[in-house]
Amino acid sequence: MRLARSALWAFLVCLASGLLAIPASAQPLLDNTTCLTCHDGKKGKLEVPGVEGKARALRSVAPDKFSEGVHANMQCVACHTDIADNADKGNAHAKDPALALKKVDCAGCHEELWQQTVKRGKERERPRLGVVAKNIEAYRKSFHARPNADDKTKPNAACDNCHDTHSFNVPVKNSPQYNQWRLNIPSVCGESCHTDQLESYLGSVHGKEISKKLLAQAAVCSDCHTAHDISATASTSFKLTVSSHCGNCHVENLDSYKDTFHGQISTLGYDYTAKCYNCHGSHEIRRVNDPESTVYPTNRMKTCRTCHNAKKGLPDVPAGFASYQPHGNGHDFARYPQIWVAWQIMVQLLVGTFGFFWLHTLLWFYREYQERKARAGQPHIKPDSVPAHMKGKHIRRFSATWRIAHITFALSLMTLTLTGMPLFYSHVSWAPVLMSALGGPHTAGIIHRVAAVIFAGVFFWHLIYITVRIARDWKNFKFFGPNSMVPNLQDGKDMLAMFKWFFGQGPRPVFDRWTYWEKFDYWAPFWGVTIIGVSGLIMWLPGFFGAFLPGWVFNVAAIFHGEEAFLAVVFLFTVHFFNNHFRPDKFPLEVVMFTGTFSLEEFKHDHGVEYKRLLDSGELEKYLVDAPSPAKLAASKLLGFVLITIGLTLLTLVGIGFFSSH
């Protein structure tokens, strides 16, 4: 026992006298208490030599705030590693203030920590560290990470320019601390770097909400520019995303903006049309009813003319634009009565048209399919239904002129659909791809307008052609006669008889030269071409029409143009295709519009009244022609299948667009 005490005493003496050597690696590093004896800010301002011999002030560290931050459990030298290294060598920075110290690499440290966490499979235990890693990845691609123009050795902004790393903490969302943190964001961004922007911001509606009302929910810098993925405001990426940032608060306004031409082009990924800030300003945004606002009625024309002027290749803004409603919608009668009325008209037209004709189609399909089953595979047309000497003959239904007009009309309509759909459904995934394939909005617009001119040209040619034909034989023309496309009383009777047949309450009706659904197909374009054409022309020439029409006309024109086009496309590629190609008696294809003729047996089946009249009068034989050659028939079928495939493809894209937006 006495020997043990002696040994312990000898050990302590040796230790105290420095005779017992301790390896350098085991010596304690500088601790936080030691660091804070100088860096707590109580001993005055600390300075070190900076660039070109100018003194650079060191930041002080408030111990109480540091203890509440996320780094509270870390030692200073864990980040300032070179200070510890120099201290070990007897060259602590306190002894040599001119000693160049490394910049603390916040990003590198956190990335390494996250990589180690991933390697160990501990991601779920440290989710916040994963968020930091993503933020760092975004920062490295951002404008802040680029080399500073004045000093290429530094970035535009580093982590500690925005975050006080000695007291940094992430408050719980919606807590008082979080709200205070948001209220301080403008001063963090503005006071050290963006002073001009801060001054403008503090005078804006957002800035006043923050600085005077202390409303933390108001927009701050990071809401528009993001916190880490900050891009140059002149960049395409910023222009294409900034409106969606506005929409995080202004949801309804963003939705209505996306329905405009400006919003549709932006949604497709092109940055040349107006964004929210082009109209409302950026940092200096004011309320709409503020006389200093850029969108105040007396200032609106000046704002529009910043883009719509001859220098930018656009016509000057006409007076009518002053009442254009960029955020107008058809659901608010009090604010937008004209738009509401236009929307109601189109909704009722769509519901009424599709409600009737889709029901008509379903009933027709069911009844014809049931009769086909009852025939046990026998053809619906009896082979001996016509005189023997006429068997194998065809009757001319459409001349070459009508067939060319039909295919030109069809192709121009399909082109209009192809070029117009990406705008109408700009939010759908296929829209940017299709717009890019078309060569972009400018090229697509040219193609669309050329197709519109062709479409309208065929329509007006038809009017002139019919007018001339009627004028030449005016004395014999019967307004409600069998060869006239004008609906008459018999059409109403035929429709009622058709519905009776649908429900098994009567025989299938026998029709004359034109059926009631063919007459509807004929007259529908008169309404459709007029509405689509006039509304399209108004939007095509806004400078001309805006000179004498109020601005809300453009809102109404956009509704009529888009919805009527939707009606035409869906009706043609569903009801019209069914009536002529997809019903059981015609499936899979009717080629009469491509060959110009159909068999006499089919003519008798489909138009029995006309067949009997021509047969009884002896005129039938003068309309008979030979059946088309196998080559012509094959070419007609190929053309028909191609057009039907295109139509159904367009219908599918429209369907995807419609159901993804409702």
XYZ file of C-alpha atoms in Angstrom:
662
model
C 0.000 0.000 0.000
C 2.769 2.374 0.941
C 4.627 1.356 -2.226
C 1.588 2.172 -4.383
C 1.247 5.615 -2.804
C 4.903 6.331 -3.481
C 4.544 5.342 -7.121
C 1.458 7.542 -7.573
C 3.197 10.475 -5.952
C 6.216 10.052 -8.212
C 3.939 9.942 -11.282
C 2.186 13.190 -10.327
C 5.489 14.931 -9.691
C 6.804 13.856 -13.090
C 3.600 14.986 -14.768
C 3.697 18.370 -13.074
C 7.319 18.925 -13.957
C 6.743 17.979 -17.604
C 8.961 14.942 -17.386
C 6.110 12.645 -18.569
C 5.687 13.374 -22.279
C 2.153 13.260 -23.844
C 1.960 12.767 -27.608
C 0.989 15.924 -29.552
C -1.972 14.149 -31.121
C -3.445 13.585 -27.690
C -3.177 17.224 -26.592
C -6.556 19.023 -26.411
C -7.440 21.355 -29.329
C -8.607 24.935 -28.922
C -12.027 24.799 -27.284
C -14.942 27.179 -27.778
C -14.361 28.914 -24.454
C -10.851 29.835 -25.519
C -12.057 31.130 -28.896
C -14.824 33.206 -27.364
C -12.439 35.021 -25.045
C -11.560 37.070 -28.133
C -14.464 36.573 -30.525
C -17.430 37.303 -28.247
C -17.473 40.948 -29.314
C -16.807 42.298 -25.845
C -13.202 43.301 -26.518
C -13.961 45.636 -29.374
C -13.749 45.151 -33.086
C -11.203 42.633 -34.383
C -9.584 43.330 -37.726
C -7.153 41.500 -39.976
C -5.430 42.610 -43.173
C -7.662 42.247 -46.212
C -7.410 42.781 -49.962
C -4.779 45.363 -50.964
C -3.815 45.962 -47.333
C -7.264 47.145 -46.263
C -8.398 46.015 -42.851
C -11.133 43.408 -42.760
C -13.383 43.204 -39.716
C -14.028 39.798 -38.185
C -17.495 38.799 -37.128
C -18.214 38.534 -33.460
C -20.014 35.520 -32.041
C -22.784 35.930 -29.476
C -22.384 32.950 -27.084
C -26.071 32.845 -26.154
C -27.221 32.774 -29.807
C -24.533 30.274 -30.737
C -25.764 27.949 -27.999
C -29.260 27.970 -29.581
C -28.079 27.298 -33.149
C -27.779 24.023 -34.995
C -23.989 24.063 -34.559
C -24.119 24.542 -30.768
C -22.600 21.134 -30.025
C -19.685 21.653 -32.405
C -16.259 23.050 -31.629
C -15.112 26.141 -33.540
C -12.060 24.298 -34.821
C -14.276 21.619 -36.364
C -14.972 24.143 -39.123
C -11.890 26.375 -38.755
C -9.531 23.443 -39.068
C -6.494 25.455 -40.190
C -6.612 27.517 -36.989
C -6.161 24.366 -34.963
C -3.330 23.211 -37.244
C -1.503 26.504 -36.894
C -2.034 26.531 -33.150
C -0.350 23.135 -32.936
C 2.644 24.582 -34.760
C 2.874 27.507 -32.420
C 1.606 29.923 -35.055
C -1.920 30.612 -33.839
C -3.639 33.350 -35.815
C -3.750 35.454 -32.685
C 0.042 35.620 -32.774
C 0.136 36.310 -36.505
C -2.915 38.312 -37.662
C -1.575 38.427 -41.198
C -1.743 34.666 -41.425
C -3.950 33.693 -44.416
C -6.739 31.419 -43.252
C -8.824 29.159 -45.423
C -12.454 29.967 -46.179
C -14.700 27.613 -44.249
C -16.270 25.191 -46.720
C -19.838 24.859 -45.428
C -21.091 23.092 -48.541
C -18.245 20.596 -48.702
C -18.660 19.678 -45.046
C -22.392 19.041 -45.335
C -21.975 17.088 -48.545
C -19.421 14.837 -46.899
C -21.689 14.326 -43.901
C -24.565 13.339 -46.184
C -22.390 10.964 -48.184
C -21.305 9.249 -44.985
C -24.939 9.085 -43.855
C -25.957 7.437 -47.138
C -23.107 4.947 -46.915
C -24.240 3.907 -43.463
C -27.899 3.677 -44.522
C -28.937 6.301 -41.979
C -30.875 8.589 -44.344
C -34.139 8.220 -42.440
C -32.474 9.203 -39.215
C -31.095 12.461 -40.632
C -33.690 13.728 -43.150
C -32.797 17.381 -42.660
C -29.247 16.664 -43.738
C -30.652 15.299 -47.009
C -32.564 18.548 -47.527
C -29.362 20.506 -46.972
C -27.563 18.313 -49.521
C -30.271 19.058 -52.120
C -30.046 22.755 -51.325
C -26.298 22.655 -51.858
C -26.765 20.913 -55.197
C -29.208 23.632 -56.240
C -26.866 26.360 -54.976
C -23.914 25.080 -57.006
C -26.006 25.592 -60.195
C -27.337 28.971 -59.104
C -26.398 32.538 -59.928
C -24.999 33.019 -56.430
C -22.409 30.293 -56.950
C -20.912 31.953 -60.017
C -17.590 33.811 -59.594
C -18.010 37.403 -58.523
C -17.323 39.960 -61.252
C -15.062 42.030 -58.975
C -13.241 39.151 -57.310
C -13.148 35.911 -59.296
C -11.863 34.008 -56.245
C -15.206 34.478 -54.510
C -18.746 33.523 -55.477
C -21.485 36.109 -55.802
C -22.797 34.892 -52.474
C -21.672 32.140 -50.129
C -23.596 30.311 -47.413
C -22.531 32.720 -44.643
C -23.701 35.745 -46.651
C -27.277 34.627 -46.106
C -27.009 32.382 -43.038
C -25.386 33.493 -39.783
C -23.566 30.219 -39.383
C -22.697 30.905 -35.729
C -26.345 31.203 -34.713
C -28.164 29.605 -37.629
C -31.284 27.653 -36.853
C -34.288 26.440 -38.820
C -37.397 27.461 -36.882
C -40.481 25.286 -36.845
C -42.855 26.401 -39.582
C -45.601 28.834 -38.513
C -43.977 29.304 -35.109
C -43.245 32.848 -33.829
C -39.551 32.203 -34.486
C -40.302 31.112 -38.048
C -42.414 34.197 -38.697
C -39.649 36.425 -37.389
C -37.164 34.607 -39.569
C -39.315 35.307 -42.657
C -39.704 38.961 -41.705
C -35.911 39.319 -41.670
C -35.330 37.784 -45.129
C -35.661 41.074 -47.104
C -33.112 42.809 -44.897
C -30.709 39.847 -45.184
C -30.858 40.014 -48.986
C -31.078 43.769 -49.329
C -28.897 45.414 -46.731
C -25.651 43.735 -47.742
C -26.110 43.172 -51.496
C -29.384 44.176 -53.130
C -29.878 47.644 -51.684
C -31.716 49.157 -54.667
C -34.109 46.245 -54.859
C -34.770 46.445 -51.122
C -35.703 50.111 -51.389
C -38.213 49.357 -54.172
C -39.535 46.332 -52.331
C -40.206 48.242 -49.098
C -42.487 50.605 -51.026
C -44.430 47.739 -52.628
C -47.553 46.020 -51.377
C -45.473 43.023 -50.320
C -42.884 45.146 -48.524
C -45.483 47.139 -46.630
C -47.155 43.952 -45.469
C -43.798 42.773 -44.131
C -42.296 45.984 -42.732
C -45.383 47.778 -41.444
C -47.974 45.100 -40.783
C -45.428 42.399 -39.855
C -47.431 39.931 -41.916
C -45.044 37.017 -42.320
C -47.258 35.382 -44.959
C -46.546 38.205 -47.410
C -44.107 37.509 -50.228
C -40.400 37.843 -49.444
C -37.354 37.494 -51.701
C -37.106 33.708 -51.430
C -40.750 33.222 -52.433
C -40.058 34.595 -55.899
C -36.362 33.876 -56.369
C -36.243 30.668 -54.271
C -33.749 30.200 -51.448
C -30.979 28.234 -53.152
C -31.842 27.664 -56.828
C -31.465 31.348 -57.649
C -30.998 32.135 -61.331
C -30.300 35.356 -63.198
C -33.534 37.242 -63.794
C -32.693 37.498 -67.504
C -32.384 33.730 -67.831
C -35.007 31.565 -69.480
C -35.305 29.347 -66.399
C -36.230 32.298 -64.198
C -38.750 33.713 -66.649
C -40.490 30.364 -67.015
C -40.777 29.671 -63.292
C -41.388 33.062 -61.728
C -45.113 33.141 -62.577
C -45.658 29.809 -60.831
C -43.994 31.287 -57.751
C -46.498 34.157 -57.868
C -49.232 31.547 -58.192
C -48.294 29.938 -54.883
C -50.190 32.833 -53.329
C -52.304 34.115 -56.228
C -53.781 30.782 -57.262
C -56.831 32.015 -59.179
C -54.845 34.681 -60.995
C -52.272 32.120 -62.092
C -55.019 29.839 -63.420
C -56.608 32.646 -65.419
C -53.181 33.778 -66.675
C -52.473 30.281 -67.984
C -55.649 30.491 -70.087
C -54.328 33.529 -71.956
C -51.999 33.472 -74.944
C -49.197 34.835 -72.760
C -49.656 32.053 -70.232
C -50.057 29.291 -72.800
C -46.805 30.188 -74.541
C -44.987 30.331 -71.196
C -46.409 26.988 -70.119
C -45.110 25.465 -73.349
C -41.590 26.556 -72.378
C -41.069 29.752 -74.396
C -40.079 32.896 -72.532
C -40.904 35.730 -74.920
C -44.462 36.509 -73.814
C -45.467 38.624 -70.827
C -45.065 37.210 -67.319
C -46.599 38.517 -64.108
C -43.747 40.974 -63.518
C -44.021 42.448 -67.030
C -47.418 43.841 -66.119
C -47.305 44.241 -62.329
C -43.618 45.044 -61.870
C -41.153 43.018 -59.838
C -39.950 44.553 -56.579
C -42.192 47.623 -56.758
C -45.558 45.796 -57.115
C -48.542 47.810 -55.935
C -52.211 47.011 -55.517
C -54.316 47.211 -58.665
C -56.369 50.089 -57.250
C -53.240 52.107 -56.395
C -52.897 55.047 -58.855
C -49.143 54.344 -58.975
C -49.683 50.728 -59.986
C -48.517 49.777 -63.467
C -51.886 48.117 -64.119
C -54.032 50.975 -62.840
C -56.485 51.884 -65.630
C -54.706 55.129 -66.510
C -51.301 53.391 -66.562
C -52.291 50.165 -68.266
C -51.782 51.283 -71.851
C -48.254 52.490 -71.096
C -47.465 49.144 -69.496
C -48.783 47.169 -72.465
C -46.751 49.303 -74.851
C -43.481 48.264 -73.209
C -43.929 45.017 -75.187
C -46.501 45.864 -77.826
C -44.633 48.403 -79.910
C -43.183 48.602 -83.380
C -39.596 48.279 -82.128
C -40.372 44.773 -80.894
C -42.189 43.805 -84.068
C -45.651 44.043 -82.551
C -48.411 46.487 -83.483
C -49.016 49.380 -81.132
C -51.627 48.750 -78.490
C -55.053 50.029 -79.563
C -57.390 51.853 -77.217
C -59.591 48.786 -76.777
C -56.876 46.967 -74.848
C -57.563 49.187 -71.832
C -60.613 47.076 -70.978
C -59.080 43.691 -71.807
C -59.321 41.381 -68.795
C -56.096 39.345 -68.477
C -57.526 37.512 -65.467
C -61.137 37.349 -66.622
C -62.984 34.075 -66.153
C -66.407 32.731 -66.950
C -67.363 31.987 -63.347
C -67.689 35.520 -61.964
C -70.681 37.329 -63.456
C -70.313 40.354 -61.186
C -66.803 41.185 -62.409
C -66.855 39.755 -65.937
C -70.481 39.668 -67.200
C -69.627 39.453 -70.911
C -67.174 36.609 -70.341
C -69.694 34.794 -68.136
C -72.411 35.050 -70.811
C -70.055 33.807 -73.533
C -68.988 30.883 -71.369
C -72.602 29.933 -70.593
C -73.524 30.023 -74.292
C -70.702 27.674 -75.193
C -71.325 25.309 -72.273
C -74.998 24.969 -73.198
C -74.109 24.463 -76.854
C -71.581 21.754 -76.009
C -73.860 19.960 -73.576
C -76.874 20.157 -75.905
C -75.029 19.035 -79.032
C -73.111 16.162 -77.471
C -76.008 15.144 -75.252
C -78.317 14.653 -78.216
C -75.937 13.222 -80.801
C -74.023 10.896 -78.481
C -77.347 9.479 -77.311
C -78.374 9.177 -80.964
C -75.098 7.382 -81.723
C -75.392 4.918 -78.820
C -78.987 4.018 -79.665
C -78.169 3.650 -83.340
C -75.197 1.411 -82.616
C -77.225 -0.761 -80.265
C -80.134 -1.178 -82.689
C -77.982 -1.830 -85.765
C -75.778 -4.241 -83.846
C -78.812 -6.191 -82.633
C -80.160 -6.492 -86.176
C -76.782 -7.614 -87.424
C -76.715 -10.377 -84.791
C -80.227 -11.436 -85.789
C -79.124 -11.808 -89.410
C -76.592 -14.421 -88.252
C -73.812 -13.019 -90.378
C -75.933 -12.370 -93.474
C -75.262 -9.023 -95.272
C -77.645 -6.193 -94.518
C -78.103 -5.558 -98.272
C -79.889 -8.191 -100.348
C -77.846 -9.051 -103.479
C -80.990 -9.392 -105.651
C -82.574 -6.137 -104.528
C -81.998 -4.352 -107.871
C -82.924 -5.290 -111.464
C -80.638 -7.942 -112.957
C -79.308 -5.731 -115.749
C -78.176 -3.163 -113.176
C -76.269 -5.537 -110.908
C -72.650 -4.569 -110.331
C -73.336 -0.985 -111.264
C -72.584 2.031 -109.068
C -74.390 5.326 -108.836
C -72.506 8.604 -108.810
C -72.887 10.335 -105.486
C -70.157 13.023 -105.471
C -68.311 14.648 -108.357
C -64.526 15.118 -108.370
C -65.025 18.776 -107.400
C -66.902 17.839 -104.221
C -64.399 15.149 -103.343
C -61.459 17.540 -103.671
C -63.300 20.140 -101.605
C -64.042 17.527 -98.926
C -60.463 16.304 -98.571
C -59.097 19.874 -98.605
C -61.599 20.818 -95.916
C -60.667 17.741 -93.864
C -56.900 18.213 -94.145
C -57.048 21.916 -93.315
C -59.244 21.182 -90.288
C -56.831 18.502 -89.082
C -53.936 20.924 -89.529
C -55.799 23.565 -87.555
C -56.405 21.023 -84.813
C -52.777 19.918 -84.797
C -51.406 23.458 -84.529
C -54.070 24.807 -82.173
C -54.181 22.000 -79.609
C -50.763 22.695 -78.037
C -51.979 26.158 -77.038
C -55.407 25.016 -75.889
C -53.873 22.219 -73.791
C -50.472 23.752 -73.081
C -50.370 22.163 -69.597
C -50.414 18.578 -70.944
C -47.156 16.654 -71.349
C -47.572 16.084 -75.098
C -48.120 19.792 -75.860
C -44.479 21.037 -75.589
C -43.281 18.019 -77.591
C -45.784 18.672 -80.372
C -45.084 22.405 -80.372
C -41.355 21.746 -80.664
C -41.985 19.317 -83.549
C -43.968 22.048 -85.301
C -41.004 24.414 -85.045
C -42.176 26.513 -82.107
C -45.100 28.904 -81.623
C -44.069 31.315 -84.385
C -43.917 28.605 -87.029
C -47.002 26.828 -85.685
C -48.860 30.140 -85.803
C -47.983 30.648 -89.460
C -49.088 27.108 -90.327
C -52.307 27.612 -88.353
C -53.184 30.821 -90.155
C -52.377 29.381 -93.588
C -54.631 26.401 -92.827
C -57.319 28.820 -91.626
C -57.188 30.721 -94.911
C -57.503 27.454 -96.872
C -60.337 26.296 -94.608
C -62.211 29.573 -95.062
C -61.384 29.569 -98.783
C -63.088 26.215 -99.309
C -66.089 27.447 -97.352
C -66.489 30.640 -99.371
C -65.822 28.808 -102.631
C -68.692 26.504 -101.732
C -71.037 29.436 -101.093
C -70.185 30.989 -104.436
C -70.497 27.655 -106.264
C -73.918 26.907 -104.771
C -75.154 30.437 -105.398
C -74.161 30.251 -109.066
C -75.751 26.817 -109.552
C -79.028 27.886 -107.970
C -79.069 31.126 -109.966
C -78.604 29.269 -113.249
C -81.611 27.023 -112.599
C -83.607 29.245 -110.328
C -86.959 28.420 -111.940
C -86.610 24.692 -111.267
C -84.998 25.002 -107.841
C -87.236 23.807 -105.022
C -86.274 25.336 -101.682
C -87.622 22.370 -99.725
C -87.285 19.862 -102.559
C -85.571 16.452 -102.320
C -82.253 17.773 -103.689
C -82.151 20.720 -101.313
C -80.084 20.682 -98.119
C -82.625 22.921 -96.398
C -84.269 21.040 -93.479
C -87.969 20.413 -93.944
C -90.915 18.782 -92.204
C -90.019 15.360 -93.582
C -86.676 15.499 -91.803
C -88.488 15.897 -88.499
C -90.719 12.917 -89.323
C -87.684 10.843 -90.330
C -85.935 11.625 -87.055
C -88.973 10.573 -85.016
C -89.259 7.385 -87.083
C -85.566 6.716 -86.473
C -86.018 6.937 -82.699
C -89.017 4.603 -82.905
C -86.802 2.138 -84.746
C -84.110 2.563 -82.093
C -86.580 1.366 -79.454
C -88.153 -1.336 -81.635
C -91.413 0.561 -82.057
C -91.363 0.770 -85.841
C -89.487 -0.179 -89.018
C -86.262 1.455 -90.077
C -87.229 4.643 -91.988
C -86.446 5.031 -95.685
C -84.642 8.237 -96.646
C -84.503 10.516 -99.663
C -81.320 11.989 -101.165
C -80.205 13.644 -97.898
C -80.838 12.342 -94.380
C -81.487 14.629 -91.423
C -78.037 13.905 -89.896
C -76.343 14.686 -93.227
C -78.147 18.008 -93.328
C -76.957 18.740 -89.787
C -73.388 17.888 -90.837
C -73.814 20.293 -93.735
C -75.215 23.249 -91.802
C -73.081 22.910 -88.677
C -69.986 24.366 -90.428
C -71.966 27.482 -91.289
C -72.198 28.225 -87.567
C -68.810 26.756 -86.761
C -66.797 28.435 -89.511
C -68.460 31.758 -88.768
C -67.757 31.618 -85.023
C -64.270 30.157 -85.320
C -63.378 32.352 -88.286
C -64.580 35.664 -86.889
C -63.124 35.057 -83.412
C -59.849 33.870 -84.931
C -59.660 36.934 -87.145
C -60.181 39.208 -84.142
C -57.288 37.549 -82.311
C -55.150 37.521 -85.456
C -55.567 41.300 -85.979
C -55.902 42.773 -82.479
C -54.483 46.120 -83.551
C -57.191 46.601 -86.150
C -60.178 45.362 -84.147
C -58.984 46.883 -80.881
C -59.175 50.325 -82.468
C -62.985 50.252 -82.402
C -63.969 47.289 -80.191
C -63.756 47.100 -76.377
C -61.096 44.868 -74.850
C -63.513 42.333 -73.408
C -64.309 41.289 -76.992
C -60.892 39.602 -77.087
C -61.754 37.609 -73.953
C -65.022 36.505 -75.539
C -63.302 35.742 -78.858
C -60.823 33.445 -77.098
C -63.676 31.503 -75.453
C -65.699 31.179 -78.654
C -62.662 30.205 -80.717
C -61.375 27.521 -78.369
C -64.680 25.965 -77.328
C -66.191 25.971 -80.812
C -63.023 24.358 -82.152
C -63.307 21.731 -79.414
C -66.945 21.124 -80.404
C -66.064 20.757 -84.093
C -63.156 18.393 -83.521
C -64.909 16.106 -81.051
C -68.145 16.036 -83.058
C -66.404 15.234 -86.346
C -64.153 12.532 -84.911
C -66.919 10.841 -82.913
C -70.416 11.433 -84.337
C -69.447 12.099 -87.956
C -67.002 9.185 -88.005
C -69.663 6.892 -86.524
C -72.397 7.955 -88.937
C -70.196 7.342 -91.955
C -67.649 4.718 -90.917
C -68.094 3.063 -87.543
C -71.700 1.961 -87.369
C -72.068 -1.818 -87.861
C -73.448 -1.533 -91.417
C -70.474 0.597 -92.537
C -67.582 -0.580 -90.362
C -64.653 -0.248 -90.790
C -64.783 2.298 -93.625
C -67.102 4.008 -96.082
C -65.252 5.105 -99.241
C -68.023 6.873 -101.150
C -66.458 10.301 -100.459
C -63.159 9.067 -101.926
C -64.431 7.068 -104.921
C -67.438 9.300 -105.564
C -69.749 6.286 -106.044
C -71.358 3.434 -104.184
C -73.145 0.296 -105.270
C -76.700 0.500 -106.480
C -77.757 -1.995 -103.793
C -76.291 0.210 -101.065
C -77.903 3.258 -102.616
C -81.300 1.583 -102.495
C -80.739 0.556 -98.847
C -79.610 3.980 -97.645
C -81.703 6.247 -99.888
C -84.724 4.159 -100.841
C -87.031 7.113 -101.521
C -84.650 8.639 -104.068
C -83.990 5.209 -105.623
C -87.691 4.600 -106.162
C -88.269 8.078 -107.557
C -85.422 7.764 -110.082
C -86.451 4.215 -111.006
C -90.084 5.187 -111.556
C -89.139 8.238 -113.632
C -86.652 6.277 -115.751
C -83.803 8.599 -114.748
C -81.866 6.037 -112.700
C -79.807 4.635 -115.549
C -78.324 7.983 -116.528
C -76.648 8.173 -113.103
C -75.187 4.679 -113.256
C -71.426 4.212 -113.671
C -69.019 1.318 -113.531
C -67.623 0.213 -110.209
C -64.234 1.760 -109.351
C -61.188 -0.221 -110.387
C -59.424 -2.351 -107.766
C -56.514 0.116 -107.754
C -58.790 3.113 -107.168
C -60.685 1.245 -104.481
C -57.471 0.242 -102.724
C -56.127 3.813 -102.895
C -59.424 5.144 -101.553
C -59.345 2.731 -98.622
C -55.741 3.618 -97.842
C -56.559 7.327 -97.890
C -59.626 6.755 -95.762
C -57.748 4.732 -93.157
C -54.959 7.344 -92.995
C -57.430 10.172 -92.420
C -59.364 8.191 -89.829
C -56.122 7.305 -88.013
C -55.081 10.950 -87.950
C -58.518 11.969 -86.727
C -58.590 9.405 -83.931
C -55.050 10.350 -82.887
C -56.059 13.989 -82.637
C -59.201 12.979 -80.755
C -57.076 11.008 -78.278
C -54.800 13.995 -77.653
C -57.818 16.254 -77.169
C -59.330 13.724 -74.764
C -56.124 13.576 -72.713
C -56.025 17.359 -72.613
C -59.685 17.682 -71.654
C -59.681 15.130 -68.845
C -56.372 16.349 -67.424
C -57.820 19.833 -66.974
C -61.153 18.890 -65.393
